[in-house]
Coordinates of C-alpha atoms and ligand atoms in Angstrom, one line a residue:
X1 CA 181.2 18.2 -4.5
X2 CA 183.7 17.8 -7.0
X3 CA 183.1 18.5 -10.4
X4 CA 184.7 17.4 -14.0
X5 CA 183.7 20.0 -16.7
X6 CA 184.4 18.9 -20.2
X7 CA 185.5 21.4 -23.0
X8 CA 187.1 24.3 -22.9
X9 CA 185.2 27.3 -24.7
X10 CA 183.5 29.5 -24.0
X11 CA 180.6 28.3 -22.7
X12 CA 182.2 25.6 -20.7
X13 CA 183.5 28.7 -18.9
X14 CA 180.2 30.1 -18.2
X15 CA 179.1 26.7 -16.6
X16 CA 182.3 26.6 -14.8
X17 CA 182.1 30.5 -13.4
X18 CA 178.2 29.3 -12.5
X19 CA 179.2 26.1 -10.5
X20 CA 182.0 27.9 -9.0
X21 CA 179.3 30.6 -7.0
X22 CA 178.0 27.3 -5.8
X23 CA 179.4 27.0 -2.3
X24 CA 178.9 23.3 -2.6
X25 CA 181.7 23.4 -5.0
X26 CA 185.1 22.2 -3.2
X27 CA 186.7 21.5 -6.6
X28 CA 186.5 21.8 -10.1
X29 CA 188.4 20.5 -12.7
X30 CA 188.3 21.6 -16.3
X31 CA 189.4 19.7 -19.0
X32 CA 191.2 20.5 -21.5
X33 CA 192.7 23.7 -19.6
X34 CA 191.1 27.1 -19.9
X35 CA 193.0 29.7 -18.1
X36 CA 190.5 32.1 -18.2
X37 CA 188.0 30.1 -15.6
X38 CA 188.9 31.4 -12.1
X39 CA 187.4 30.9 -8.2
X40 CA 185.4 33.8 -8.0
X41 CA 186.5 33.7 -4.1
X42 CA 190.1 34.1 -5.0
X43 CA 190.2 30.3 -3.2
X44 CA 192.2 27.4 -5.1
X45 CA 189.1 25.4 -6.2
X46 CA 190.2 25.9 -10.1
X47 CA 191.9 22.5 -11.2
X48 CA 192.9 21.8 -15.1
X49 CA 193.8 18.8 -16.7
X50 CA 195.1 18.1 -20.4
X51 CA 192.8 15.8 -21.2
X52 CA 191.0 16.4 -24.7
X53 CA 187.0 16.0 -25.0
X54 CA 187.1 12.7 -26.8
X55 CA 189.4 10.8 -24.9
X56 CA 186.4 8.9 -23.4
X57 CA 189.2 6.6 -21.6
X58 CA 191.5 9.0 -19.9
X59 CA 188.3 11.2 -19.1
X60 CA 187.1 8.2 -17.2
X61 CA 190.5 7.8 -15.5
X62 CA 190.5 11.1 -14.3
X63 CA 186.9 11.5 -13.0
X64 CA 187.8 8.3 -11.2
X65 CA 191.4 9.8 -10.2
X66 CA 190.4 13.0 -9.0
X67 CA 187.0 11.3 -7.0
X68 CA 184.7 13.4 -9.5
X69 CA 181.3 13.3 -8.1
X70 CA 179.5 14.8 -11.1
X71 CA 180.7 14.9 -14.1
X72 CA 179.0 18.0 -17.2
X73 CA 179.7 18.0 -20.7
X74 CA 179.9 21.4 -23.1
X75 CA 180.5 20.3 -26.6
X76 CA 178.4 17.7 -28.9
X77 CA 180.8 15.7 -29.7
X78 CA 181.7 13.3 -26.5
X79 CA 177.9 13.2 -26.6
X80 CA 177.4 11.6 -29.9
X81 CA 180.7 9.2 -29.1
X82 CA 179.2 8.4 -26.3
X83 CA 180.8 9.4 -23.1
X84 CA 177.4 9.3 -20.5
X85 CA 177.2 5.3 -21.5
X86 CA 180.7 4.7 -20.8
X87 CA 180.6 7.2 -18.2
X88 CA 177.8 5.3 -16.7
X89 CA 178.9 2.1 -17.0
X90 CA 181.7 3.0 -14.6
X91 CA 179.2 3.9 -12.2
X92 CA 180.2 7.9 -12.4
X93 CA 177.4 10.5 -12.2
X94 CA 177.0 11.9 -15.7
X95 CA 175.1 15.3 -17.0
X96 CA 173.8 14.2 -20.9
X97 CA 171.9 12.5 -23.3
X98 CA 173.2 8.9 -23.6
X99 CA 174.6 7.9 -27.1
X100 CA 171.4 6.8 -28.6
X101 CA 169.3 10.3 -27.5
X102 CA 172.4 12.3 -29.0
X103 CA 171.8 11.3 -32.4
X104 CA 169.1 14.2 -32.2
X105 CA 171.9 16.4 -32.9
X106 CA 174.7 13.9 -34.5
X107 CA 172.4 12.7 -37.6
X108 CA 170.1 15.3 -38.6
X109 CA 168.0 12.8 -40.9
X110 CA 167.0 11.2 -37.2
X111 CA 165.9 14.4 -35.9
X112 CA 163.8 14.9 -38.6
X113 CA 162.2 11.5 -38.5
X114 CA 161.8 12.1 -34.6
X115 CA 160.1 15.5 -35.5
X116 CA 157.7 13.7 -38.5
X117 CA 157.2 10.6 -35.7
X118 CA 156.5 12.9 -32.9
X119 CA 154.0 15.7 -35.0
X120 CA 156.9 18.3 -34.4
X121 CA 156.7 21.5 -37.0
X122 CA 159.9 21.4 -39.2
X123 CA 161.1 22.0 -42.8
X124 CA 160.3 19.8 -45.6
X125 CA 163.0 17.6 -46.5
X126 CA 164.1 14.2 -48.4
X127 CA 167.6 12.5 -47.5
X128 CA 169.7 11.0 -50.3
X129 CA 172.9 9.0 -49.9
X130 CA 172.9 8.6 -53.5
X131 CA 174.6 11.2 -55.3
X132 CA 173.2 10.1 -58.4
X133 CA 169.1 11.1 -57.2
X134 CA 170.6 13.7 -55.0
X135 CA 171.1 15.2 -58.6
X136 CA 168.2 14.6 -60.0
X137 CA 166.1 16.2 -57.1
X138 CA 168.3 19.3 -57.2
X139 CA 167.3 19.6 -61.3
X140 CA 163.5 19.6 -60.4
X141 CA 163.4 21.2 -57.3
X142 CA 162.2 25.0 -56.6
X143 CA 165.3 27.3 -55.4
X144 CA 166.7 28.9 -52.6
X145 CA 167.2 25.4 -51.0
X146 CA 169.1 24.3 -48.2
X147 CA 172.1 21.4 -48.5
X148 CA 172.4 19.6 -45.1
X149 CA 174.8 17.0 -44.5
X150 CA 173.4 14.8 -41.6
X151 CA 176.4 14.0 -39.0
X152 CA 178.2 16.7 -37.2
X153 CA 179.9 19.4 -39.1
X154 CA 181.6 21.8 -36.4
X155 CA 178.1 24.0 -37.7
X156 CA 179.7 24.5 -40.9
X157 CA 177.3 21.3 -42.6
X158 CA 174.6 23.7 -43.5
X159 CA 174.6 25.3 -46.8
X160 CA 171.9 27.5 -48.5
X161 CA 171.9 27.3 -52.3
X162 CA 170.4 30.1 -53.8
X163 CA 170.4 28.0 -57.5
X164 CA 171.4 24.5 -58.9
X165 CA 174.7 25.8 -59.6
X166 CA 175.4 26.7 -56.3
X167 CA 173.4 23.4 -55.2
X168 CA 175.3 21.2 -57.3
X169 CA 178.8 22.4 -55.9
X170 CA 178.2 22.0 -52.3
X171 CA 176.2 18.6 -52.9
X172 CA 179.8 17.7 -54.5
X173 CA 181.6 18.8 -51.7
X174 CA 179.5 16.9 -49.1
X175 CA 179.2 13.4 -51.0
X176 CA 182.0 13.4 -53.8
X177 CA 184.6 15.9 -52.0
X178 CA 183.6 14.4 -48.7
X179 CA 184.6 18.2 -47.5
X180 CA 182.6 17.1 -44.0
X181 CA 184.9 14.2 -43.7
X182 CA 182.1 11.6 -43.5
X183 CA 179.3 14.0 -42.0
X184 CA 178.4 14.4 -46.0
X185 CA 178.1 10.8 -46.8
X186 CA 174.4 11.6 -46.3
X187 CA 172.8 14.8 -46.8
X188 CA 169.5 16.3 -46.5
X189 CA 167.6 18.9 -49.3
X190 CA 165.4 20.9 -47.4
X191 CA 163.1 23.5 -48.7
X192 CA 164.4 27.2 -47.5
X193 CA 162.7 28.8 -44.9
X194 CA 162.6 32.7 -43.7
X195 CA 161.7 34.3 -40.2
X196 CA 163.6 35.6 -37.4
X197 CA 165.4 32.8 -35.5
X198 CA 165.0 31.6 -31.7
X199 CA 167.2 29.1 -29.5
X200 CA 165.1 27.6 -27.0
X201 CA 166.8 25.6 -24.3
X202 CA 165.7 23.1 -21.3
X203 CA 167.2 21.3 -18.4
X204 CA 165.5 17.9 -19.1
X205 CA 166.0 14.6 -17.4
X206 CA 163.5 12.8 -19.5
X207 CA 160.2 13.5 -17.8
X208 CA 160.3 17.4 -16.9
X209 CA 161.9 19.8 -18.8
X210 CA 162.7 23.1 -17.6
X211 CA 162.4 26.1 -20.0
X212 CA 165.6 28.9 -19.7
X213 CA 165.1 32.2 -20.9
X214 CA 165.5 31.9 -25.3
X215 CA 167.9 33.8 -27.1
X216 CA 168.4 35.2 -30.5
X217 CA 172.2 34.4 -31.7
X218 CA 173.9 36.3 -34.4
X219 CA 175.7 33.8 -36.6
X220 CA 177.8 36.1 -39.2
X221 CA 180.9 37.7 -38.7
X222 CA 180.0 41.1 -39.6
X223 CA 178.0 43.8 -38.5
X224 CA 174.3 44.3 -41.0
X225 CA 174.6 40.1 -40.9
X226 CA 177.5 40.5 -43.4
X227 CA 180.3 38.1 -43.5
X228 CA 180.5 34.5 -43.6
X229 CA 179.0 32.3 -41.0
X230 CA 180.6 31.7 -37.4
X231 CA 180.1 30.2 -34.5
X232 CA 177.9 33.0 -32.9
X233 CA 179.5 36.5 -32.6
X234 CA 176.5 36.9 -29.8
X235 CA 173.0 37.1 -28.8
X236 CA 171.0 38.8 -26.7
X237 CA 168.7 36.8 -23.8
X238 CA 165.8 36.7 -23.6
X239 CA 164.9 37.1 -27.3
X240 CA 162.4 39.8 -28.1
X241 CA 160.9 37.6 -31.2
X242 CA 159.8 35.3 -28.1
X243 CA 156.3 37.1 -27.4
X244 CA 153.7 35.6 -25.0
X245 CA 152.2 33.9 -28.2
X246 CA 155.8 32.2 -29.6
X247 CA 156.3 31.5 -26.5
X248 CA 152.9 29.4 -25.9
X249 CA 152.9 28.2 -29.5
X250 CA 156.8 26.8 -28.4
X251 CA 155.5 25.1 -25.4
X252 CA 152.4 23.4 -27.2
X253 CA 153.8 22.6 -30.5
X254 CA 157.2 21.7 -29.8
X255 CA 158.2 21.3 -26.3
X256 CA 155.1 18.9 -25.4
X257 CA 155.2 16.5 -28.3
X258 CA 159.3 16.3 -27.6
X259 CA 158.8 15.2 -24.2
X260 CA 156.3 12.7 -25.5
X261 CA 158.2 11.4 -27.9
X262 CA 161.2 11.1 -25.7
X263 CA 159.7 8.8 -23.4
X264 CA 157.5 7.0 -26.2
X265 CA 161.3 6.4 -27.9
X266 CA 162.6 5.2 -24.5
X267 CA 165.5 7.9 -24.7
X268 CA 167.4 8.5 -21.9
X269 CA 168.1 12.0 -21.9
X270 CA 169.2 13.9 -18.6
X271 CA 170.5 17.1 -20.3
X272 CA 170.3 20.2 -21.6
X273 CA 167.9 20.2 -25.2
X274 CA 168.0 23.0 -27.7
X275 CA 166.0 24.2 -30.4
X276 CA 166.8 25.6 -33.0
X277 CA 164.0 27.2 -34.1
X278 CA 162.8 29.8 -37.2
X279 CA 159.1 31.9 -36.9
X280 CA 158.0 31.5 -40.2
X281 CA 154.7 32.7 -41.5
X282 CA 153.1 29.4 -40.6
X283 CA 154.2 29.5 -37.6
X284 CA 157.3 28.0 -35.6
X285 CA 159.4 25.5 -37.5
X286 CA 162.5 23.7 -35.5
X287 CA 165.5 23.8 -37.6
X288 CA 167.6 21.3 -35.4
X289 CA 167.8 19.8 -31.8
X290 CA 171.2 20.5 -30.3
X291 CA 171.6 18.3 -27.1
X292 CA 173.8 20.4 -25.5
X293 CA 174.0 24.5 -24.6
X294 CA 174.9 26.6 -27.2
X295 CA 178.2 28.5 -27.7
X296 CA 177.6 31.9 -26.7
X297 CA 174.3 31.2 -26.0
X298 CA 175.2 29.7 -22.2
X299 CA 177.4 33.0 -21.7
X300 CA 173.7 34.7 -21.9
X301 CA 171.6 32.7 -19.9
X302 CA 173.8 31.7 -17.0
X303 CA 174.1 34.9 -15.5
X304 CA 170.5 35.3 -15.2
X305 CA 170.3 32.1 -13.4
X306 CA 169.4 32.1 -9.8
X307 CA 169.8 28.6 -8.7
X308 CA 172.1 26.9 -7.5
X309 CA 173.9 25.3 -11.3
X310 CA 174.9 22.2 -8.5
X311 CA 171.4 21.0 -7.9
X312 CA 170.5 22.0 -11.5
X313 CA 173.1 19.4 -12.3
X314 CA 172.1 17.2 -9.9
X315 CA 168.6 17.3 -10.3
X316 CA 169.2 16.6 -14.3
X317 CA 171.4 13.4 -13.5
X318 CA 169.2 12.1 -10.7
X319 CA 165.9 12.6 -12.6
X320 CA 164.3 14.9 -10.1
X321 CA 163.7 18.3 -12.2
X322 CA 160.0 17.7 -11.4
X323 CA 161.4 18.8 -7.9
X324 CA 163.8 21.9 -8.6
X325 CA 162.2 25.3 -8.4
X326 CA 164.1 26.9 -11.0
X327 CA 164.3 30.4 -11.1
X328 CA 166.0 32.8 -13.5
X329 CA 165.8 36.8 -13.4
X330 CA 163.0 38.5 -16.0
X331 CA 166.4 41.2 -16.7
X332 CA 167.8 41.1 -19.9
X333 CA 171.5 40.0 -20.9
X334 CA 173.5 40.9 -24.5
X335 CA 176.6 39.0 -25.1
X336 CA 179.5 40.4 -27.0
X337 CA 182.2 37.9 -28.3
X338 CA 185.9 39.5 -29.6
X339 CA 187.5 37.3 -31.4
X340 CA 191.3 37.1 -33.2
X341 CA 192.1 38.9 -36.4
X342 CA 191.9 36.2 -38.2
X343 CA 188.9 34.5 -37.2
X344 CA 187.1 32.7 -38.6
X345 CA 189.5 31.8 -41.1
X346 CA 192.9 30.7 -39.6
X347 CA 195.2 31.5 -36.7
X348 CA 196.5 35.1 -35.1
X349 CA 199.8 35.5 -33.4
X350 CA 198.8 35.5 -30.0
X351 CA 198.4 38.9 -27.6
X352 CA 198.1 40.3 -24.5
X353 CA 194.4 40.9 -23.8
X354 CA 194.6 44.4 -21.6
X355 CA 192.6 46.0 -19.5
X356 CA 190.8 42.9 -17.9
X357 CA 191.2 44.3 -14.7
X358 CA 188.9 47.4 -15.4
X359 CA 185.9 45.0 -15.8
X360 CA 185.4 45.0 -12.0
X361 CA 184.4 48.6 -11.4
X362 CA 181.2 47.8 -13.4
X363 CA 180.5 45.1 -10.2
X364 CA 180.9 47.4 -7.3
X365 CA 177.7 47.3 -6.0
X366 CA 176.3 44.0 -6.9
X367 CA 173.1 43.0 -8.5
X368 CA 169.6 44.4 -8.2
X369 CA 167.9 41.6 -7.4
X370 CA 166.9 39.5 -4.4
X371 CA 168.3 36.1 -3.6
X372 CA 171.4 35.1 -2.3
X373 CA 173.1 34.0 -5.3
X374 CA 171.7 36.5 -7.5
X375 CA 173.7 39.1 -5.4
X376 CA 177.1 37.7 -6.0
X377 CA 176.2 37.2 -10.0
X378 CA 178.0 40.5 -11.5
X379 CA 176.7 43.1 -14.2
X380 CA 179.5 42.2 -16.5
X381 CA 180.9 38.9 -16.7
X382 CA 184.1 37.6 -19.7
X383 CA 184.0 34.3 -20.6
X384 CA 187.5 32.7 -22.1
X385 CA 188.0 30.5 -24.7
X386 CA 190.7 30.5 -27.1
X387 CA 193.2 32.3 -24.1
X388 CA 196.7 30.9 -23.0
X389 CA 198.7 32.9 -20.0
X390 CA 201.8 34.4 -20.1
X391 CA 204.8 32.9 -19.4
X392 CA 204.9 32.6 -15.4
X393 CA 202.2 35.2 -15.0
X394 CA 198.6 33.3 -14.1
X395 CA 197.0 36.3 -14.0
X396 CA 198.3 37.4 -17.4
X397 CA 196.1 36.2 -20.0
X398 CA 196.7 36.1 -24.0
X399 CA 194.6 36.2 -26.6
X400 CA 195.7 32.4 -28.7
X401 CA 192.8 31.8 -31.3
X402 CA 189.4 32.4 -32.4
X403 CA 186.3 33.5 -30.3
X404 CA 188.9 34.8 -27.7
X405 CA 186.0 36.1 -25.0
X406 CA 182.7 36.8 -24.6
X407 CA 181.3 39.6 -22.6
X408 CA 178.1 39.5 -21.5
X409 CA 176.3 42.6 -19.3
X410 CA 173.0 42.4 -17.8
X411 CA 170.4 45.1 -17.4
X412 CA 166.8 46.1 -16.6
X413 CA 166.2 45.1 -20.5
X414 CA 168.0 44.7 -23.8
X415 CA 169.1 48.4 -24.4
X416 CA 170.3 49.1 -20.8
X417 CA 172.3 45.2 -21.4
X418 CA 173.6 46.6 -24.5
X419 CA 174.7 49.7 -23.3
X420 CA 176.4 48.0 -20.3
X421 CA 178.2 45.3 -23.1
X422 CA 179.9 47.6 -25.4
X423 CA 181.6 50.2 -22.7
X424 CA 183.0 47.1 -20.9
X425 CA 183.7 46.3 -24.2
X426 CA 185.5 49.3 -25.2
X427 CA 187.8 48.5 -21.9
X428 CA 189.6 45.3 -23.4
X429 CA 191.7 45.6 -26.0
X430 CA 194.0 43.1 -27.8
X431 CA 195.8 43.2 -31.3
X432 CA 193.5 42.8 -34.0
X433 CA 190.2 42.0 -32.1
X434 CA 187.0 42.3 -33.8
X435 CA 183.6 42.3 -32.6
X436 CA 180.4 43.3 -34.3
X437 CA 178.8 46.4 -33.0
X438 CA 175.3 45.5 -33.7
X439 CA 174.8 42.5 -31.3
X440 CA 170.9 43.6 -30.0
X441 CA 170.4 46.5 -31.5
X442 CA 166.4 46.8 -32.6
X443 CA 165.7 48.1 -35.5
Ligands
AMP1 P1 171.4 24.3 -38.2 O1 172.8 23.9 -37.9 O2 170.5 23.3 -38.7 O3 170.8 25.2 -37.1 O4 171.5 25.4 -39.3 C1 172.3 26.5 -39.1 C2 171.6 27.7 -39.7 O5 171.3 27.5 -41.0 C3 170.3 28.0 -38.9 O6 170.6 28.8 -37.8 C4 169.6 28.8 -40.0 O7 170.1 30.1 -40.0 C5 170.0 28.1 -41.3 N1 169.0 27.1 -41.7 C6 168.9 25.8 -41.3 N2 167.8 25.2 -41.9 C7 167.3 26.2 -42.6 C8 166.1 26.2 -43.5 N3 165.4 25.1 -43.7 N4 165.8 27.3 -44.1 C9 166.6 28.5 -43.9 N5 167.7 28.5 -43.2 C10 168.0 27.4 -42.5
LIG2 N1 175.5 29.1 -31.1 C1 175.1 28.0 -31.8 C2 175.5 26.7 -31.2 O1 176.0 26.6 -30.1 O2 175.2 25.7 -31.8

C-alpha cells in the first residue's frame, strides 16, 4: 500500500515509524516534510511533500498524484475543516472523524452537550457568547474557575482563574481581545475540578472501539509541574492512576454511553477518540474529546503496539474493528520530549542534534516479547518534530524549533522505562535543550 501521512510532529512520526515496520508498506509519503521519519530497513520507502495540513485541495491532488491508497491524519485541525468529507467525496480512503463528528474536539460547548445528551460524567459548565452575562456570572460565581473558549486554541484556550480578577482578564482576552482569534467568540465557565489526570484513547470506526493502553501526560514545562503550560513535555504509558477499577468505571461510564451516542447522533467516526479525563473524588469526569492521538501521547503507545498499524488503519476506514485482534504489550513506556531553548516561548537558532547515532546500541538485541513485529519494535525509539537537515547531509539532522524529539524507552514497567529514557537521553545533546527530569517518577 501506499500511504499519505498528514502533519509533521511528533506524533505523526510515531505513526509513520509504526506503518513503516509494516511490510505492506511500499511507500509513504509525509506531508509537510519531516526529516527525522526514516525506512527502518534503510529501503527508499520515505517520500515527503511540501504540502501544509490545511491545504484540503493540494492534499487531494497529491493523494490522487502519488496513487495514495490510504490516506491518516495527526493534527485536529484538517479534521475540524473537514478533510475526510472532501477526502471522501473524491472517492480516497480516509482515517478520521468526518467534519460533523470533529466538532467533538473543534467546539467544546458541543462536546459538552454530547456528554449531558449521552449521560457522560463531565464538569459543570454554562456557555456565554455575551460578554455582558459572561460578567455577571463571573461576579457571583464560587472561585478557582476554569475560562474555556469553545473552538480550537492550539491547547492554549484553557485558562484556570484562581479569582474574578484573574477571570475577568482572560474572559477579555477571549471575547473583547479575541486573543484566540475567533476560538473565544464563545467561551465556556466551568466549575474547577482536581484529581490526577488520564488520556484514554480508541481505534473506533463507529461501532467498535478499541481501547490502547492510557497515559498520564505532563503538560508544564518544568520539572515539580512548574512552568507554564505546553504541549506535553511527556507521559508515561500505561498510566498507573488507571487501576482495574478506573479502568472498569472508564469503560462503563464513559466509553459505553460514547459509543451509544455516536451511533444515536449518526456520527461518522472512523478514527482515533481521546479522552481527556480527570479522577476526581466523585469519580471520573472527561475534561474534553480530542478526535485525534495526542502529541506525545502516540510516541508512547505505538511502540507497545503489536499489530500491524496497516490493518489498524484499514480496519478503522473499512469499519471492520469488530474483526481486528488488537494486541499491545502489558510493558511499560516513558516518553521524554527535548525541546529548543526557547520553547515554549519563541524561536532558537537552529543546532546540530549529536549523538543520534548512539541510540542504536540500546537495540542490539531486540525486544522481549513474542510476535513477529514486536521483535523488530526497538527499546528506544526518537521521534522528530521541529528538525531540518543539514545542508547536503540527509543523515545530519538539526534541531529548528520547539518540541525538537521525543524519546521514548520501553521496559518491564514504568521505573525500568524511565531508567532506559533518561540514559538514552543523556546521549543527545543539542545547544540549549531542555527536558524535564521528572517525566514518571512516583512519588
Ligand atoms: P483541555 O484542553 O480541555 O484538556 O484542558 C487542558 C487542561 O486544562 C486539562 O488537561 C486540565 O489540566 C485542565 N482542565 C480542563 N478542564 C478543567 C477543569 N474543569 N478543572 C480543572 N482543570 C481543567
Ligand atoms: N498531549 C495533549 C494533546 O495531544 O492534546
Amino acid at each position: 500500500m501506499k500511504i499519505l501521512v498528514v502533519g509533521n510532529g511528533g506524533r505523526e512520526c510515531a505513526m509513520a515509524n509504526a506503518l513503516l515496520l509494516s511490510p505492506k508498506v511500499k511507500e509513504l509519503c509525509i506531508t509537510p516534510a519531516n526529516w527525522g521519519v526514516r525506512d527502518p530497513f534503510n529501503g527508499d520507502r520515505v517520500r515527503r511533500a511540501d504540502i501544509g495540513a490545511l491545504d484540503t485541495e493540494n492534499l487531494i491532488k497529491l493523494a490522487k498524484d502519488g496513487g495514495s491508497d490510504l490516506t491518516v491524519v495527526g493534527p485536529e485541525a484538517p479534521l475540524a475543516a473537514g478533510i475526510v468529507d472532501a477526502f471522501r467525496e473524491q472517492g480516497l480512503r480516509i482515517v478520521g472523524p468526518d467534519r460533523s463528528a470533529a466538532r467533538l474536539e473543534a467546539e467544546k460547548s458541543f462536546a459538552k452537550d454530547f456528554m449531558l445528551r449521552h449521560g457522560i460524567p463531565t464538569g459543570k459548565s454554562e456557555a456565554f457568547t455575551d460578554h455582558e452575562k459572561a460578567l455577571k456570572h463571573l461576579d457571583a460565581a464560587a472561585y478557582p474557575l476554569v475560562l474555556k473558549a469553545d473552538g480550537l486554541a492550539a491547547g492554549k484556550g484553557v485558562i484556570i482563574c484562581p479569582d474574578r480578577d484573574s477571570a475577568r482578564t482572560a474572559l477579555d482576552q477571549m471575547m473583547i481581545e479575541d486573543k484566540f482569534k475567533g476560538a473565544g467568540k464563545k467561551v465556556l465557565i466551568e466549575e474547577c475540578l482536581a484529581g490526577p489526570e488520564i488520556s484514554f484513547f480508541c481505534f473506533f470506526d463507529g461501532r467498535t472501539a478499541v481501547p490502547m493502553p492510557p497515559v498520564s501526560d505532563y503538560k508544564r514545562l518544568k520539572d515539580g509541574d512548574e512552568g507554564p503550560n505546553t504541549g506535553g513535555m511527556g507521559c508515561m504509558c500505561p498510566s498507573p492512576y488507571a487501576t482495574p477499577e478506573v479502568m472498569a468505571e472508564w469503560r462503563e461510564k464513559v466509553l459505553q454511553p460514547f459509543i451509544k451516542g455516536c451511533r444515536q447522533d449518526g456520527f461518522d467516526y472512523r478514527g482515533v477518540i481521546y479522552f481527556g479525563t480527570m479522577v476526581t473524588e466523585d469519580g471520573l469526569k472527561v475534561l474534553e474529546f480530542n478526535v485525534r492521538m495526542g502529541d506525545p501521547e502516540a510516541q508512547a503507545q505505538m511502540p507497545l503496539m503489536q499489530n500491524d498499524f496497516v490493518d489498524v488503519l484499514a480496519a478503522m476506514e473499512a469499519g471492520t474493528l469488530d474483526a481486528l485482534r488488537a494486541s499491545f504489550s502489558d510493558e511499560a513506556t516513558v516518553t521524554v520530549v527535548m525541546a529548543t531553548a526557547n520553547y515554549p516561548y519563541g524561536s532558537s537558532p537552529p543546532a546540530p542534534i549529536e549523538g543520534l547515532e548512539r541510540i542504536a546500541r540500546f537495540n542490539n538485541g531486540g525486544g522481549s516479547a513474542n510476535g513477529s513485529i514486536f521483535r523488530r519494535l526497538p527499546r528506544v525509539s526518537v521521534f522528530f518534530a521541529g528538525v531540518g537537515r543539514q545542508a547536503d547531509d540527509d543523515e545530519a539532522l538539526l534541531a529548528t524549533g520547539g518540541r525538537v524529539l521525543a524519546v521514548t524507552a520501553r521496559g518491564d514497567d514504568l521505573s525500568a522505562a524511565r531508567r532506559l529514557a533518561y540514559e538514552a537521553v543523556g546521549n543527545i545533546h543539542f545547544e540549549g535543550a531542555q527536558y524535564r527530569t521528572d517525566i514518571a517518577l512516583l512519588r
